[in-house]
Tab-separated table of N, CA and C in Angstrom:
chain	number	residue	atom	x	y	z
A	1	UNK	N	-16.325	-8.930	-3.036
A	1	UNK	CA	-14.981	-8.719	-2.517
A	1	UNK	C	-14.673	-9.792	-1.480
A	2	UNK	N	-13.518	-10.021	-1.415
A	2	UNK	CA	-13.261	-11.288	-0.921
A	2	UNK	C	-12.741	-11.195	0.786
A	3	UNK	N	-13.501	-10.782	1.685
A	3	UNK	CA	-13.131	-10.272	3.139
A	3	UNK	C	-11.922	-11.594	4.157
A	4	UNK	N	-10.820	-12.264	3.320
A	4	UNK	CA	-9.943	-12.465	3.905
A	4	UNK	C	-8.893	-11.623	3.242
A	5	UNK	N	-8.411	-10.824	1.946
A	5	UNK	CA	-7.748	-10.308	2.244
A	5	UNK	C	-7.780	-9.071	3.440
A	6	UNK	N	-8.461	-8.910	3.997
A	6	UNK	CA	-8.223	-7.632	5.364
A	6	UNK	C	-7.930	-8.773	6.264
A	7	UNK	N	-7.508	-9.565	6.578
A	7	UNK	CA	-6.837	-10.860	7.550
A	7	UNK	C	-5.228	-10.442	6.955
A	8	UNK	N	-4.986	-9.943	6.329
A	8	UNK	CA	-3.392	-10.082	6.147
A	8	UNK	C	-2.697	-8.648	6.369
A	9	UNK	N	-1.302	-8.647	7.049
A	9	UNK	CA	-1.091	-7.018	7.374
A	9	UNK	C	-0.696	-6.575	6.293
A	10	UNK	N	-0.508	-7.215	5.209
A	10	UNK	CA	0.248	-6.323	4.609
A	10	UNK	C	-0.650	-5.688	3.588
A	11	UNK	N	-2.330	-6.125	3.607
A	11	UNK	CA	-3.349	-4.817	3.216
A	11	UNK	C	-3.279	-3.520	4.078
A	12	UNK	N	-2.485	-3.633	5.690
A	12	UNK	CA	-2.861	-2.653	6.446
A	12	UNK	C	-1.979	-1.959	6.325
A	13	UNK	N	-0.787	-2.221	6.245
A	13	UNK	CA	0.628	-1.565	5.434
A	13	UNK	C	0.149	-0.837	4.434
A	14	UNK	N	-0.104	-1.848	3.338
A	14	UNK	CA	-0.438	-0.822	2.237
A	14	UNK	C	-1.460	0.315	2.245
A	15	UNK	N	-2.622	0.280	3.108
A	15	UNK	CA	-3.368	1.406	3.452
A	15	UNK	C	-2.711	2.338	4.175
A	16	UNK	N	-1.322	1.902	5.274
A	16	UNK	CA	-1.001	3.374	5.728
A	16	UNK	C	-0.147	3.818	4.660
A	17	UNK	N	0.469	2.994	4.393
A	17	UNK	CA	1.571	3.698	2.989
A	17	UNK	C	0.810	4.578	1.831
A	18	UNK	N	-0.765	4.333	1.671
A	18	UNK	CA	-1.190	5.168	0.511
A	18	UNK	C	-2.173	6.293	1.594
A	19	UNK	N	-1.833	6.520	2.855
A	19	UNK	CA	-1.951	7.200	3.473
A	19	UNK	C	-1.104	8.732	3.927
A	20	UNK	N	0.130	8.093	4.223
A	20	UNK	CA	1.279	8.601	4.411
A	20	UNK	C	1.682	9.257	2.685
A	21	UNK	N	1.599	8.482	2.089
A	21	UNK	CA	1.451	9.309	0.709
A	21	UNK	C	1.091	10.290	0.110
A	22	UNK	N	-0.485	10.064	0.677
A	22	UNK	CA	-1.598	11.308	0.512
A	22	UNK	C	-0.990	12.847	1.200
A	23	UNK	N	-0.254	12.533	2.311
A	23	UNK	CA	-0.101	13.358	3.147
A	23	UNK	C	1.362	14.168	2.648
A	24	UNK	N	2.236	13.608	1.933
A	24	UNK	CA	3.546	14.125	1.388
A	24	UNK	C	2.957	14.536	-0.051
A	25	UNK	N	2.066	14.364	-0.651
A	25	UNK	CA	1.703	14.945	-1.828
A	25	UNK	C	1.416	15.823	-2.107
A	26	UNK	N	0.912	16.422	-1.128
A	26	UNK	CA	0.566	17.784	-0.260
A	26	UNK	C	1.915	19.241	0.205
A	27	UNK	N	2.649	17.997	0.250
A	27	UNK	CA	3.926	19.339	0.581
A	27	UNK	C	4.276	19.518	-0.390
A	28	UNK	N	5.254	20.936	-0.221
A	28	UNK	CA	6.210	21.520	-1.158
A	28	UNK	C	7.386	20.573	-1.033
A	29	UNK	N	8.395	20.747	-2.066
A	29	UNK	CA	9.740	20.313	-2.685
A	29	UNK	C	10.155	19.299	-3.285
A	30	UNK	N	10.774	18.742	-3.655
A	30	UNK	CA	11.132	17.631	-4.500
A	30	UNK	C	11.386	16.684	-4.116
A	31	UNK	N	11.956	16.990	-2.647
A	31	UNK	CA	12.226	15.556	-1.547
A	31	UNK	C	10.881	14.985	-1.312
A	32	UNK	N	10.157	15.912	-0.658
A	32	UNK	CA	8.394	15.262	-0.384
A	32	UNK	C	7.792	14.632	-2.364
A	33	UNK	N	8.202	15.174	-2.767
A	33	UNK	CA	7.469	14.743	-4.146
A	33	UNK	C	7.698	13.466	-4.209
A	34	UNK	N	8.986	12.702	-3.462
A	34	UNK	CA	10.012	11.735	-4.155
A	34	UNK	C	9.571	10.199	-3.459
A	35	UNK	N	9.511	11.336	-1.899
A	35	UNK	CA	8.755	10.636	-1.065
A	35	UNK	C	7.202	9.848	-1.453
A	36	UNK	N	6.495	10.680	-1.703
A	36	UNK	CA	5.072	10.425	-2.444
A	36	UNK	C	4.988	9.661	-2.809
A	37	UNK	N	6.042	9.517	-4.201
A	37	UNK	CA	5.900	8.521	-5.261
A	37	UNK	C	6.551	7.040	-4.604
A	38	UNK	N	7.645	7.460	-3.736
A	38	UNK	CA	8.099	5.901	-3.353
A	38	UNK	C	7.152	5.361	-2.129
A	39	UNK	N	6.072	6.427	-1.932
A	39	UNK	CA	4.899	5.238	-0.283
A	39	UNK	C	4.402	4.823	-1.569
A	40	UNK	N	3.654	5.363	-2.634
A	40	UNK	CA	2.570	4.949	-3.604
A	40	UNK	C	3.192	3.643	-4.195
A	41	UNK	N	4.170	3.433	-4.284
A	41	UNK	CA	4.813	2.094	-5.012
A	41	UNK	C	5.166	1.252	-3.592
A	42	UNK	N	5.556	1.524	-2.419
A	42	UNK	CA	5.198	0.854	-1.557
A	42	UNK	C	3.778	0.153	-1.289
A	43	UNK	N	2.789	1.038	-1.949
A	43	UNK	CA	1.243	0.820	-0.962
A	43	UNK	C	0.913	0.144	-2.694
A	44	UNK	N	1.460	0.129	-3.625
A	44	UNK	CA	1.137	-1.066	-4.846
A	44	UNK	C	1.640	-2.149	-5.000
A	45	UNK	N	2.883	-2.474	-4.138
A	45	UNK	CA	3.532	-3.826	-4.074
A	45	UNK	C	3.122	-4.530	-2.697
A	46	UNK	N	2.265	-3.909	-1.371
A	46	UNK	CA	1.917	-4.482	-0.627
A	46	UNK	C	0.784	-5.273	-0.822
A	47	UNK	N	0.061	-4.284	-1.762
A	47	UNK	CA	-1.784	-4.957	-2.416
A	47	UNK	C	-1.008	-6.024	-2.971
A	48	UNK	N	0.102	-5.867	-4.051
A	48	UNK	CA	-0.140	-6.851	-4.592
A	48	UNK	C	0.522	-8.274	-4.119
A	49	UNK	N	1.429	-7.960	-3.242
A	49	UNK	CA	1.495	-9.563	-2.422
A	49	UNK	C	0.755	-9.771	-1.298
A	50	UNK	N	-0.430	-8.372	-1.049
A	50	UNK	CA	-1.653	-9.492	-0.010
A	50	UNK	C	-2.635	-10.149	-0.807
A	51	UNK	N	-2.818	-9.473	-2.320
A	51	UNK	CA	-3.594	-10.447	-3.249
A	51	UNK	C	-3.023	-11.618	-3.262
A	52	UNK	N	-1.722	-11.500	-3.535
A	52	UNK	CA	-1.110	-13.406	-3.986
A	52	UNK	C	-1.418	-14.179	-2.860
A	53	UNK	N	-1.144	-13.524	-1.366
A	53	UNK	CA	-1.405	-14.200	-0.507
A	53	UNK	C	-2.838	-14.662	-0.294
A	54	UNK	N	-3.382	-14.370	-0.363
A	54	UNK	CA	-5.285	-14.708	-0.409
A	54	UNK	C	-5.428	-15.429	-1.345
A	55	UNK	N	-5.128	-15.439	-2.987
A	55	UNK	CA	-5.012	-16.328	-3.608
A	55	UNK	C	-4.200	-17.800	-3.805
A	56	UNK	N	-3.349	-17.784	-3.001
A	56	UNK	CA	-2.323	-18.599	-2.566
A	56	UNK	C	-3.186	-19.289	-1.702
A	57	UNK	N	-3.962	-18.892	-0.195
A	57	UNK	CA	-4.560	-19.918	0.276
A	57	UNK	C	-6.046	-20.208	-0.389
A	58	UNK	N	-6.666	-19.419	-1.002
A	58	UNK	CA	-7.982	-19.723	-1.793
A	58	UNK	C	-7.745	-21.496	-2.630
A	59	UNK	N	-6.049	-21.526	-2.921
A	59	UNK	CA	-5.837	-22.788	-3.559
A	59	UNK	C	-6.309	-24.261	-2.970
């Protein structure tokens, strides 16, 4: 594993976002459900532009 992506925030973003996620997945209603699903696609588009970014300077 490549220990500069944890040098970039937006791995740390994406860990609270699939955090904050965990935690609305858990509640009742449809608003929290909605919620859930939009940190989880938050906390998959942050991985994936701190990957580009690490690969971007790996160049």
């Amino acid at each position: 594993m490549n220990s500069a992506i944890f040098k970039t925030y937006q791995f740390y973003f994406s860990l609270m976002s699939l955090i904050v996620a965990g935690v609305f997945i858990f509640q009742d209603g449809v608003v929290a459900k909605i919620v859930a699903v939009l940190f989880f696609i938050n906390c998959i588009t942050n991985a994936v532009i701190a990957h580009q970014k690490v690969q971007k300077k790996s160049k």
